[in-house]
Short mmCIF file of C-alpha atoms in Angstrom, two decimals:
data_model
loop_
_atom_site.label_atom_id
_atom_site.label_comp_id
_atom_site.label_asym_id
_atom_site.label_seq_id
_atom_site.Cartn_x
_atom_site.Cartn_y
_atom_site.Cartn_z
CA UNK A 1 9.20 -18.00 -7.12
CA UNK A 2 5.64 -18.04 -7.90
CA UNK A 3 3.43 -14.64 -8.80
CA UNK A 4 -0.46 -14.38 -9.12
CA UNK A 5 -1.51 -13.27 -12.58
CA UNK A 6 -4.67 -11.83 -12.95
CA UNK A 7 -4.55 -12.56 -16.55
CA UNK A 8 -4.38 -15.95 -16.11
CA UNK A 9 -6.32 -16.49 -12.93
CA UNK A 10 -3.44 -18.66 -11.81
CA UNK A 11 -0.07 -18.94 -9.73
CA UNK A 12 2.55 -18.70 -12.03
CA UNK A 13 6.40 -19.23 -11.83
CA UNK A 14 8.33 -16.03 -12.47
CA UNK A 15 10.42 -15.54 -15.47
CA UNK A 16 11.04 -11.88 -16.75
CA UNK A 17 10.85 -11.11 -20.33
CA UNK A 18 15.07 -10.08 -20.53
CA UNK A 19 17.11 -12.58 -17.93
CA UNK A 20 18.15 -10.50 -14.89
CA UNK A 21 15.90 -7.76 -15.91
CA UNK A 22 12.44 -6.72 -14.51
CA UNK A 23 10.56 -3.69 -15.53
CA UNK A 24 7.57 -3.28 -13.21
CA UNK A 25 5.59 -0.37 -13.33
CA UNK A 26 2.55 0.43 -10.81
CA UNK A 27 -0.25 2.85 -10.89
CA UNK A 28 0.02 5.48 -8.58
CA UNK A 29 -2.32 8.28 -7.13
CA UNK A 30 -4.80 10.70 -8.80
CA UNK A 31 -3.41 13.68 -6.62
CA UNK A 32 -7.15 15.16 -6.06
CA UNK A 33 -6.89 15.03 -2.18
CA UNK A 34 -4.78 13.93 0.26
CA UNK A 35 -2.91 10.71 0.60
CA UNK A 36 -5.20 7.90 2.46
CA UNK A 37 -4.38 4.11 3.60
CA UNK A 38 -5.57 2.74 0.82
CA UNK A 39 -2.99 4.78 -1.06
CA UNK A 40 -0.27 3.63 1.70
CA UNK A 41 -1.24 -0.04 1.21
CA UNK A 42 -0.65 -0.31 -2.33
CA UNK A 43 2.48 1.90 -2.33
CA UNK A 44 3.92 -0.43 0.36
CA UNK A 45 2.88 -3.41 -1.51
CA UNK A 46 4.97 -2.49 -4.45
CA UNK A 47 7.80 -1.09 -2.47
CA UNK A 48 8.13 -4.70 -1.23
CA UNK A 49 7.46 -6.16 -4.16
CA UNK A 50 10.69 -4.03 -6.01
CA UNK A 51 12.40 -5.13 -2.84
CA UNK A 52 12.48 -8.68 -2.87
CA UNK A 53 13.10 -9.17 -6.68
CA UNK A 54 16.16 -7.12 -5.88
CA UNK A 55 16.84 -9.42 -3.40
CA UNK A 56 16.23 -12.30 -5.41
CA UNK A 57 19.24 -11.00 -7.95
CA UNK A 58 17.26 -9.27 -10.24
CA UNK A 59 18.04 -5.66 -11.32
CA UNK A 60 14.53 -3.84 -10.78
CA UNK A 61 13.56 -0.43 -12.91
CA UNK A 62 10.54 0.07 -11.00
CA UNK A 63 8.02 2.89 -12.42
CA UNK A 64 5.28 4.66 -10.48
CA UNK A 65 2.77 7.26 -11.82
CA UNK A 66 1.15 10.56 -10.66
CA UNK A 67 -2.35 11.19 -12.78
CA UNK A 68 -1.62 15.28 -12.03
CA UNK A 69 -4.74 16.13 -14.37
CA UNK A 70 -8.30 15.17 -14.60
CA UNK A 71 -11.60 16.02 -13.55
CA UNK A 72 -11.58 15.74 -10.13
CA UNK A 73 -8.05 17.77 -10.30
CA UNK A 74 -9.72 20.22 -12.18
CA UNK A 75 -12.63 20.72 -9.44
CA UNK A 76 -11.16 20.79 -6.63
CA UNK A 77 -8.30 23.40 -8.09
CA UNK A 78 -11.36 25.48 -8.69
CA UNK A 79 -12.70 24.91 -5.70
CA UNK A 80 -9.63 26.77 -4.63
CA UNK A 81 -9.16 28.99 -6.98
CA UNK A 82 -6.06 28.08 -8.17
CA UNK A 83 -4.91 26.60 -11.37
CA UNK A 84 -5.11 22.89 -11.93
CA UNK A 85 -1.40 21.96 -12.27
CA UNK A 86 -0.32 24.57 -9.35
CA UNK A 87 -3.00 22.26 -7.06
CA UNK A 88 -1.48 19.25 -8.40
CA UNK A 89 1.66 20.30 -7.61
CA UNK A 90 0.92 21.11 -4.12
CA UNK A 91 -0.65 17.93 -3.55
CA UNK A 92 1.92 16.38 -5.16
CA UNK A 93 4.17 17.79 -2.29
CA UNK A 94 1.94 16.85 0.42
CA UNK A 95 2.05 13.52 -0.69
CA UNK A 96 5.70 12.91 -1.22
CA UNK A 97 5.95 13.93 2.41
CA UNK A 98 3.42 11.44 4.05
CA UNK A 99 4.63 8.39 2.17
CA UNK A 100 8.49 9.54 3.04
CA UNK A 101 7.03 9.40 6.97
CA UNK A 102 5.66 6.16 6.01
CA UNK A 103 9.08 5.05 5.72
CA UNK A 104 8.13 4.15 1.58
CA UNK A 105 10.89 4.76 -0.96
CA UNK A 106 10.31 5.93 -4.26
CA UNK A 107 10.08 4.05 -7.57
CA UNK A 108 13.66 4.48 -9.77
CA UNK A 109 11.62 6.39 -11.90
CA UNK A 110 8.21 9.00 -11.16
CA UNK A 111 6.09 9.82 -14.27
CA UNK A 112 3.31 12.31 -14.49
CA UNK A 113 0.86 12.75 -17.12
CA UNK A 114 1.91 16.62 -17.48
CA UNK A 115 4.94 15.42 -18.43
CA UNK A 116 4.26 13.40 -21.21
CA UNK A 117 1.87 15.02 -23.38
CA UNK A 118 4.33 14.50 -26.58
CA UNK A 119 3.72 10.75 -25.69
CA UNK A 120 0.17 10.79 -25.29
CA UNK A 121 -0.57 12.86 -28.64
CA UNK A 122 2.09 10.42 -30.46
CA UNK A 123 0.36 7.77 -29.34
CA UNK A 124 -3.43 8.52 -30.06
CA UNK A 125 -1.83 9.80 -33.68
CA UNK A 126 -0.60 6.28 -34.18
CA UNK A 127 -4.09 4.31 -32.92
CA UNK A 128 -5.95 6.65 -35.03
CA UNK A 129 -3.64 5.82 -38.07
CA UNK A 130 -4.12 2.68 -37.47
CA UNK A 131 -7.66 2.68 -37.24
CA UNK A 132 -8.29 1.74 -33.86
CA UNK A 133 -9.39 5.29 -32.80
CA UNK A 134 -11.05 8.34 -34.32
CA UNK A 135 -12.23 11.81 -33.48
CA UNK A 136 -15.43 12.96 -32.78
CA UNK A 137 -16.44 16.44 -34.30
CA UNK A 138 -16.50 17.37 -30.87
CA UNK A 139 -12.61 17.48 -30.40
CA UNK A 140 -12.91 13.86 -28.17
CA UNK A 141 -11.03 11.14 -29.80
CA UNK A 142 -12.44 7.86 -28.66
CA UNK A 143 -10.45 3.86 -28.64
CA UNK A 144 -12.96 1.91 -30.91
CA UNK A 145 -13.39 -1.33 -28.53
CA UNK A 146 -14.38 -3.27 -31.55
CA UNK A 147 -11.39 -2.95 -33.02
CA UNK A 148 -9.58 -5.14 -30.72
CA UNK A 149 -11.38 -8.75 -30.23
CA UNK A 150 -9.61 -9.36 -27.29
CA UNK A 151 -11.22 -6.54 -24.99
CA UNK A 152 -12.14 -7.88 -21.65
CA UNK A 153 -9.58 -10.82 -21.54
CA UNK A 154 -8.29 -9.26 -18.08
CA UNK A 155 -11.67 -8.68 -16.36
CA UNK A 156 -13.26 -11.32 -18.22
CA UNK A 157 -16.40 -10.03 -18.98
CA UNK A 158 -18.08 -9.16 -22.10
CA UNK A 159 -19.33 -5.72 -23.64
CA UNK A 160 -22.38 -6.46 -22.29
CA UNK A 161 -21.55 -7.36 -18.94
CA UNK A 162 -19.16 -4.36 -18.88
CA UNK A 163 -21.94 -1.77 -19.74
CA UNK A 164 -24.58 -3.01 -17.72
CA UNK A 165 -26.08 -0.95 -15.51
CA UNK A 166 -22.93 1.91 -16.54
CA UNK A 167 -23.64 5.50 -17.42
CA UNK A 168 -22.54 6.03 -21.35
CA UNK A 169 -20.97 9.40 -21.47
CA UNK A 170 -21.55 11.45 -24.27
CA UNK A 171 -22.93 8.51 -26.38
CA UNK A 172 -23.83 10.51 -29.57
CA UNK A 173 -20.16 11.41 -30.20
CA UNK A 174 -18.88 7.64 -30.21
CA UNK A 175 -19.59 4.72 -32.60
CA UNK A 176 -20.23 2.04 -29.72
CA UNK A 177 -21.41 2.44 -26.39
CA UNK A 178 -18.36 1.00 -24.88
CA UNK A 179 -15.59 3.41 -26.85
CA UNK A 180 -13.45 5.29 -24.48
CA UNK A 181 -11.70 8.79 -24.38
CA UNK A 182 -8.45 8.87 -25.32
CA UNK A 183 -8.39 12.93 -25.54
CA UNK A 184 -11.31 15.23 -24.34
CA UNK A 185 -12.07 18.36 -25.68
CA UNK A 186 -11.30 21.58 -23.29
CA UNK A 187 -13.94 22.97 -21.79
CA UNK A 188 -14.06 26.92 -21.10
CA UNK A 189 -11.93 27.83 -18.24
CA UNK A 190 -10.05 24.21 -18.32
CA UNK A 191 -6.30 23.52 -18.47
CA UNK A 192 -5.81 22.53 -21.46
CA UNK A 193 -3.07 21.46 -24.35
CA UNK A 194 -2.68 21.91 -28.45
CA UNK A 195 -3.28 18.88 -30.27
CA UNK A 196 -3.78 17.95 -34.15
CA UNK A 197 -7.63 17.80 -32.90
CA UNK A 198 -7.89 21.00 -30.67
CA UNK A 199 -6.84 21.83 -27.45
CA UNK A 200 -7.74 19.57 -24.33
CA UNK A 201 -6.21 17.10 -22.44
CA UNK A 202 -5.22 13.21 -21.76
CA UNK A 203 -7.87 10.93 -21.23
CA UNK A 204 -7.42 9.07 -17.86
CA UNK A 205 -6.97 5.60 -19.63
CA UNK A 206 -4.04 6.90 -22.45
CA UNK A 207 -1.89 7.90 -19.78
CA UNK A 208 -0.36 4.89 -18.30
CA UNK A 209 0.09 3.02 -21.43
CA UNK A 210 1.57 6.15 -23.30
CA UNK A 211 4.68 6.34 -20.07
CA UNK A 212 5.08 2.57 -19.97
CA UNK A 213 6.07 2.92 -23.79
CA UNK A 214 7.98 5.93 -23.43
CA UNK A 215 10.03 4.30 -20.37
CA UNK A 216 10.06 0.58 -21.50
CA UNK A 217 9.33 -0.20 -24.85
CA UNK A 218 6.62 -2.35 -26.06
CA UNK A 219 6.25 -4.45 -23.06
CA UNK A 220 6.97 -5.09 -19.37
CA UNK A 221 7.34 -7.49 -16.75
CA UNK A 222 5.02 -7.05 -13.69
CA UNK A 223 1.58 -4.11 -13.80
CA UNK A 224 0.19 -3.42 -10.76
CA UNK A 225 -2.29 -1.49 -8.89
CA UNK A 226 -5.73 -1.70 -6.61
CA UNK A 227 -7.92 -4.32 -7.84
CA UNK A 228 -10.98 -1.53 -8.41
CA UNK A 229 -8.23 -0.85 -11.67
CA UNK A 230 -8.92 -4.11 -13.39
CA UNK A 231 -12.00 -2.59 -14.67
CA UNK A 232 -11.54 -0.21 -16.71
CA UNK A 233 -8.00 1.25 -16.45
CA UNK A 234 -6.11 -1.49 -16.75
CA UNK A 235 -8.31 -3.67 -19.39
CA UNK A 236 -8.44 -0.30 -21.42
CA UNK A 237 -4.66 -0.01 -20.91
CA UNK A 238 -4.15 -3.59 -22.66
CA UNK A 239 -6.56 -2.55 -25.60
CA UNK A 240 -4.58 0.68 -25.63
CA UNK A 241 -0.96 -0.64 -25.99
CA UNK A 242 -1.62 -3.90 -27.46
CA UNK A 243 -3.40 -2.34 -30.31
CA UNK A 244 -0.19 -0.38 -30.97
CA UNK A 245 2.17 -2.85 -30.93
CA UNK A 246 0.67 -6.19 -31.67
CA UNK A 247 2.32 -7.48 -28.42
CA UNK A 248 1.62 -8.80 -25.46
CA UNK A 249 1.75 -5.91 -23.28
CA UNK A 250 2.24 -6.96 -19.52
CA UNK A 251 3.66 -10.49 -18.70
CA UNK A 252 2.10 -10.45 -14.90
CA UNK A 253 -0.77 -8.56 -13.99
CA UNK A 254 -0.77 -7.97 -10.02
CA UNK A 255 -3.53 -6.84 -8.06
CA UNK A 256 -3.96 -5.69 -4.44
CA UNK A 257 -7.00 -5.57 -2.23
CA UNK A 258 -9.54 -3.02 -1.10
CA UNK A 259 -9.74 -1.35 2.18
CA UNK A 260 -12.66 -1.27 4.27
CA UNK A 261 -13.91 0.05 7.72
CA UNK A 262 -15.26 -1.75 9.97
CA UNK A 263 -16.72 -4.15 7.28
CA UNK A 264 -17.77 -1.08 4.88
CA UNK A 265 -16.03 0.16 1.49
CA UNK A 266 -13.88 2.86 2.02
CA UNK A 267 -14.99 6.24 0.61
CA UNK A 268 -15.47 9.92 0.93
CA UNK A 269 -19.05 10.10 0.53
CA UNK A 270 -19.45 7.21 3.60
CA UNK A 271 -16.91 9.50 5.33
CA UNK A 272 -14.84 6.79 6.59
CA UNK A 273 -11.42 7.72 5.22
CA UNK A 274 -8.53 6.99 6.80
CA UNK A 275 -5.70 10.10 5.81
CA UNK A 276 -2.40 8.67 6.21
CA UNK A 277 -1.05 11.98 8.09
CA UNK A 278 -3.36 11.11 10.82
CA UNK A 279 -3.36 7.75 11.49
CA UNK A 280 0.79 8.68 11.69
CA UNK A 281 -0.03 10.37 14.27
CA UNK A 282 -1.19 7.96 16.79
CA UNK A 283 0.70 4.85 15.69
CA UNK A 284 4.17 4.14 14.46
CA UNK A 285 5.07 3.54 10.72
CA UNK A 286 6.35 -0.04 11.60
CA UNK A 287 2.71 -0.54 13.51
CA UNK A 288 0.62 1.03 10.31
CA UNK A 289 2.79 -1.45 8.13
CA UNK A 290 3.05 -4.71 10.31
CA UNK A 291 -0.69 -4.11 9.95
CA UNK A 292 -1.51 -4.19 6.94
CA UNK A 293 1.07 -7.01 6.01
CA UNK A 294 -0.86 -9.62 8.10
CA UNK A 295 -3.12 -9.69 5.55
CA UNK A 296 -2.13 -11.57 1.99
CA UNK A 297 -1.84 -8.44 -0.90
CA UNK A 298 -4.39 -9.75 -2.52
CA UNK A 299 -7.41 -9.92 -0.31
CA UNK A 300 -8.89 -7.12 1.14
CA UNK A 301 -8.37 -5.16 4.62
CA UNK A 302 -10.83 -4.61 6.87
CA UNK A 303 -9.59 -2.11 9.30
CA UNK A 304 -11.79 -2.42 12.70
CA UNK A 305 -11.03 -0.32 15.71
CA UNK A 306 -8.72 -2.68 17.41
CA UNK A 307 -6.45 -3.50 13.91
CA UNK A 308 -3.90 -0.90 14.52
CA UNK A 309 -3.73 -1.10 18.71
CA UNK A 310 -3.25 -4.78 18.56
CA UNK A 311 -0.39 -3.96 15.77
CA UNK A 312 1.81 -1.78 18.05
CA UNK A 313 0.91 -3.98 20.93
CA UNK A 314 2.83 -6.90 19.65
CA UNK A 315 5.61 -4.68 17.79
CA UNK A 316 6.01 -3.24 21.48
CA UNK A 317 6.14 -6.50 22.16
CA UNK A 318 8.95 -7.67 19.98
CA UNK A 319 11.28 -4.54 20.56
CA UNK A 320 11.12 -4.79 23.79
CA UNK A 321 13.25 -8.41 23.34
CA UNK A 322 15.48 -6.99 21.05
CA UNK A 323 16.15 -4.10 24.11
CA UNK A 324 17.03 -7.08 26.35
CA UNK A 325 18.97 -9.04 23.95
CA UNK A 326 20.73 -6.33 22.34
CA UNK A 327 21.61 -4.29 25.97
CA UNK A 328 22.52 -7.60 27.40
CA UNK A 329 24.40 -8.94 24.12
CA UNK A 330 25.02 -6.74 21.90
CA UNK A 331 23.84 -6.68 17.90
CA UNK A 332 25.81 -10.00 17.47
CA UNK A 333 28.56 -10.98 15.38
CA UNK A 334 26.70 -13.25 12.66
CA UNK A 335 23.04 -14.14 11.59
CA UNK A 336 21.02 -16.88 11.49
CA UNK A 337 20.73 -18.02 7.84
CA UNK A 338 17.74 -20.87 8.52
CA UNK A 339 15.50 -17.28 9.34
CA UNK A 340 16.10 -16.13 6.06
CA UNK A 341 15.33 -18.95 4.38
CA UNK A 342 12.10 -19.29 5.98
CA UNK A 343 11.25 -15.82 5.32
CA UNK A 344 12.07 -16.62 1.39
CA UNK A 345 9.92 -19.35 1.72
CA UNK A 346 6.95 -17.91 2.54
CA UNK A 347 7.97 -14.40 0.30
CA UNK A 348 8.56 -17.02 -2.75
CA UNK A 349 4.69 -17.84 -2.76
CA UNK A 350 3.08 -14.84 -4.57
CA UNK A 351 4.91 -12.33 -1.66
CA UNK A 352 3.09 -14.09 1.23
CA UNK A 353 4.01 -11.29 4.09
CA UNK A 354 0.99 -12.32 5.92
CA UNK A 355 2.74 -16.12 6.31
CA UNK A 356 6.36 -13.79 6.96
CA UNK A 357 4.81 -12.13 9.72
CA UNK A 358 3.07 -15.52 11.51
CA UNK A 359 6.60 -16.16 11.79
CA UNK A 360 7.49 -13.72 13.78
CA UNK A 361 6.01 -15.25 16.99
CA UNK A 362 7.40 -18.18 17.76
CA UNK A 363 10.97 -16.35 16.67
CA UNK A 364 10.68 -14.07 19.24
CA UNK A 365 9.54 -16.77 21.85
CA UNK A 366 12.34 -18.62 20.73
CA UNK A 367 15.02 -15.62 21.15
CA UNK A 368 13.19 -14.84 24.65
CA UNK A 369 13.84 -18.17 25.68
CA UNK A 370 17.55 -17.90 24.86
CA UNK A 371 17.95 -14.47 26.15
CA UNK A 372 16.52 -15.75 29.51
CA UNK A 373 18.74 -18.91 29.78
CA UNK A 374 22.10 -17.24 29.10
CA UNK A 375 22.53 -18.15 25.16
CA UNK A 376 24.48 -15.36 23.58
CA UNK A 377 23.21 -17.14 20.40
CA UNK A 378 20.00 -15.25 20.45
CA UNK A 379 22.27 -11.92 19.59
CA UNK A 380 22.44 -13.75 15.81
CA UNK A 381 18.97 -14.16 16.18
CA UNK A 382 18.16 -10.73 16.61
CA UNK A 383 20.40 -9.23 14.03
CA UNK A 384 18.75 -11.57 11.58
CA UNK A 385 15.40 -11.05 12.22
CA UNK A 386 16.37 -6.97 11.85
CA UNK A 387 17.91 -7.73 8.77
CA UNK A 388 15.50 -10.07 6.87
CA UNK A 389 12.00 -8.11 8.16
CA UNK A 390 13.72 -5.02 7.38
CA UNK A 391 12.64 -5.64 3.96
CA UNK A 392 8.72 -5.96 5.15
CA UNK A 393 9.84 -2.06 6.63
CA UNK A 394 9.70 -3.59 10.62
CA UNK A 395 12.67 -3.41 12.73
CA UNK A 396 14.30 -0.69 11.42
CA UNK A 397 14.74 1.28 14.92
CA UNK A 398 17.03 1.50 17.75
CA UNK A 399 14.80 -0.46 20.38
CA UNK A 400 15.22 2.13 22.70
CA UNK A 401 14.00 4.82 20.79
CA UNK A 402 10.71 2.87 18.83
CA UNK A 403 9.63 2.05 22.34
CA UNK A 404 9.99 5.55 23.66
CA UNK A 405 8.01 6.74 19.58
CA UNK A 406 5.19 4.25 21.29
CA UNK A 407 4.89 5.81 24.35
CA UNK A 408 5.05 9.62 23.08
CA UNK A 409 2.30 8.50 20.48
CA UNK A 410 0.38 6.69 23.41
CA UNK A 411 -0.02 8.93 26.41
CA UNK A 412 -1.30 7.26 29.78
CA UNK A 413 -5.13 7.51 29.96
CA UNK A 414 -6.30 9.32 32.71
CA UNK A 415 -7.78 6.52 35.54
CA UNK A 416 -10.71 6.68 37.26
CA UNK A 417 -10.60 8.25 40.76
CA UNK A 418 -12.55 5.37 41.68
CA UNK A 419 -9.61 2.90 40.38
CA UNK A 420 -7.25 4.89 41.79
CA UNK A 421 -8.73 5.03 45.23
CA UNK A 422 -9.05 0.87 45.10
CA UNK A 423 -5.10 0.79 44.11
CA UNK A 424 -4.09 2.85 46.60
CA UNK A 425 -6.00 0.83 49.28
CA UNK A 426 -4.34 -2.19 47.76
CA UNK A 427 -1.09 -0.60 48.13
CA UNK A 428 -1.42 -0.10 51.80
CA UNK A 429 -2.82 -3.38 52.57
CA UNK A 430 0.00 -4.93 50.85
CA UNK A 431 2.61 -2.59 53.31
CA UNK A 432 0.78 -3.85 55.97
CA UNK A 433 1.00 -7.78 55.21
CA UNK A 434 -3.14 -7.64 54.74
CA UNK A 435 -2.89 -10.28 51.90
CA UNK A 436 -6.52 -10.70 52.31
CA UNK A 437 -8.00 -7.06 51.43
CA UNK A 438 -4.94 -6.75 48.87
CA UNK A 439 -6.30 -9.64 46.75
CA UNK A 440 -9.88 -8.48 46.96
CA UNK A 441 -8.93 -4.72 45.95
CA UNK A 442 -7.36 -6.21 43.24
CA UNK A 443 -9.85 -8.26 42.19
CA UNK A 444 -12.39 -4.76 42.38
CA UNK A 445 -9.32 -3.00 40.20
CA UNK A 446 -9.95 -6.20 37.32
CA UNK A 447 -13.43 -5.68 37.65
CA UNK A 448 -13.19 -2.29 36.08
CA UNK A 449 -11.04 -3.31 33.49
CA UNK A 450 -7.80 -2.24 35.34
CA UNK A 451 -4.74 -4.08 36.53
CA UNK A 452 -2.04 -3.20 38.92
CA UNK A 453 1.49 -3.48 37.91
CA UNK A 454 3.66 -3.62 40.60
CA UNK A 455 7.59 -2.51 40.72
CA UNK A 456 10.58 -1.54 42.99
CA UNK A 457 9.38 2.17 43.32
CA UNK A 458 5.56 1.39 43.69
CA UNK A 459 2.75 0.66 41.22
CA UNK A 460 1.10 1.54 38.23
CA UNK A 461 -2.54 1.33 36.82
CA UNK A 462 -3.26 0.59 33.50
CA UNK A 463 -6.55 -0.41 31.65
CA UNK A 464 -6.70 -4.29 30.46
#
């Protein structure tokens, strides 16, 4: 099995630090607003991730984080006029719910920043000890990048490069340009915490590498998160913990892709976000997920109008085949191993759903073609497929009842009265034998962008 380390810039074969052990930890959401896709991308990514190791033997302690105070926590709560960490919590809520919809399970373990301010102040104590931080008169303590030679090894980029064209915040309080906050004063009004330098809270940076060490030790197997992390957070979180302990921190650094819109960055000020609660409510989980998945983690999405549609379109597709095999056969009595190992093949290079789900195609031809020739065989088939994609979050349903989730989510468009008119002439030409006027209605019907299905009890219209 082969991961992608961003450290290295390579494919690498996977060996945890402690045999039969992985500690993986994955940073989660700053809980200023709701939960979007982007959110629901990487949160599935590492879901799956945690899911195949554990299917590959190992015994996963998988760690997720909620950032429950910073700035943008701290506006919006008093944009509401509510206190920071009752917001947080309520958000935190909201949330939990949407990803539990999304059919995502949680980490073994959930840390928040609230809950580990002991951890954070023990750990700037011990960088400022150690002279690799200080504090300002201002009741900041900053990380003195200069103290660790090794600062940009993940992002691989200088100082320089790194401050280039950057706003320096409160530059007269810091030694270099480049030093970041590891604990920021309180302003008036702020939530805030007692500390041997005043009262204020975590610095955004601090937080992740103060939990990791609280729930691993000195160092762990796999780090993840979005790709717009590399720079700072997670190149600050190496300085961080690696100035502490003189170790390497993180044996695998993982990275998904960004999401985009219709070939633009994702954001709040383009107002382009996609909420998760709302794109739930016109697709199914399974669609939002087989979705995403056709693209490889680490590239990123670009979500167009038709990316979704065409996803429940051929998920509609594929249940609809395990309906027929499974009325007609039952859920089968074995598997089919060779899927499996297929599926591990593809899953063994770097978690390569996007080659997983290209799969998917010609299996379901194949178990069509089996179901429609009389081989009971294509029962295993089925029951494999449902328990080897299960993993990617797909096939989870009763058949029955997905397809019937579809077609609540999907009400029939309303049809032209023009269309209608045309199929209802068609209709009575065909009654009459008129072959002629029936095959030029229906060709009028295409026209539109309309096609006539035709069944025991009559016909239906649907757009193309």
């Amino acid at each position: 099995m082969r991961i992608y380390n961003t450290l290295t810039r390579t494919k690498e074969e996977f060996v945890p630090l402690e045999e039969g052990k992985v500690k993986m930890y994955a940073c989660g959401i700053t809980v200023s607003g709701e939960a979007h896709i982007g959110h629901g991308f990487q949160a599935l990514i590492y879901d799956i991730m945690r899911k195949y190791l554990e299917k590959k033997g190992y015994n996963v302690t998988y760690a997720r984080n909620y950032t429950d105070v910073d700035d943008k926590i701290i506006a919006r709560a008093n944009e509401e006029g509510v206190p920071a960490d009752e917001y947080a919590a309520k958000m935190i809520e909201r949330i939990d719910k949407v990803m539990r919809e999304m059919d995502i399970d949680d980490p073994t373990l959930w840390l928040k920043a609230t809950q580990n301010i002991g951890n954070i102040e023990d750990f700037i104590s011990k960088l400022i000890e150690s002279g690799h931080a200080y504090a300002a008169p201002s009741g900041d303590v900053y990380f003195d990048v200069s103290s660790f030679p090794g600062y940009g090894c993940l992002s691989n980029r200088s100082v320089e490069d790194m401050l280039d064209g950057v706003r320096v915040e409160n530059a007269e309080d810091k030694r270099n340009p480049a030093d970041f906050a590891l604990w920021k004063a309180a302003k008036p009004g702020e939530i805030s915490w007692d500390s041997p330098w005043g009262k204020g809270r975590p610095g955004w940076h601090i937080e992740c590498s103060a939990m990791n060490r609280a729930a691993f030790g000195e160092q762990i197997d796999i780090h993840g998160g979005g790709r717009d992390l590399i720079f700072p957070h997670h190149e600050n979180e190496i300085a961080q913990t690696e100035s502490l302990t003189g170790k390497r921190f993180v044996k695998y650094w993982t990275h998904n892709g960004l999401i985009k819109v219709n070939g633009q960055k994702m954001s709040k000020s383009l107002g382009n976000s996609l909420l998760l609660e709302d794109l739930l409510k016109k697709y199914t989980n399974e669609a939002i997920k087989f979705a995403l998945l056709q693209t490889n983690y680490r590239n990123d999405i670009n979500i167009t109008d038709t990316l979704f549609p065409e996803a429940e379109k051929h998920l509609t597709s594929f249940y609809k085949i395990l309906d027929e095999v499974e009325t007609k056969y039952g859920n089968g009595s074995a598997g089919n191993p060779e899927i499996d190992k297929q599926f591990d093949a593809a899953m063994d290079d770097d978690f390569n759903t996007a080659l997983a789900l290209s799969q998917l195609f010609s299996l379901f031809r194949h178990v069509a073609a089996k179901c429609a020739a009389g081989d009971a065989s294509c029962a295993e088939d089925a029951k494999q497929i449902r328990a080897t994609y299960s993993l990617l979050g797909l096939f989870k349903k009763d058949a029955k009842a997905y397809l019937a989730e579809v077609a609540a989510k999907s009400p029939a468009e309303d049809v032209p009265a023009e269309v209608k008119e045309l199929a209802e002439q068609r209709w009575q030409a065909k009654k009459a034998k008129n072959w002629a006027v029936a095959d030029e209605m229906r060709a009028k019907i295409d026209a539109l962008g309309y096609c006539v299905k035709d069944s025991k009890e009559g016909y239906e219209v649907v757009k193309k």
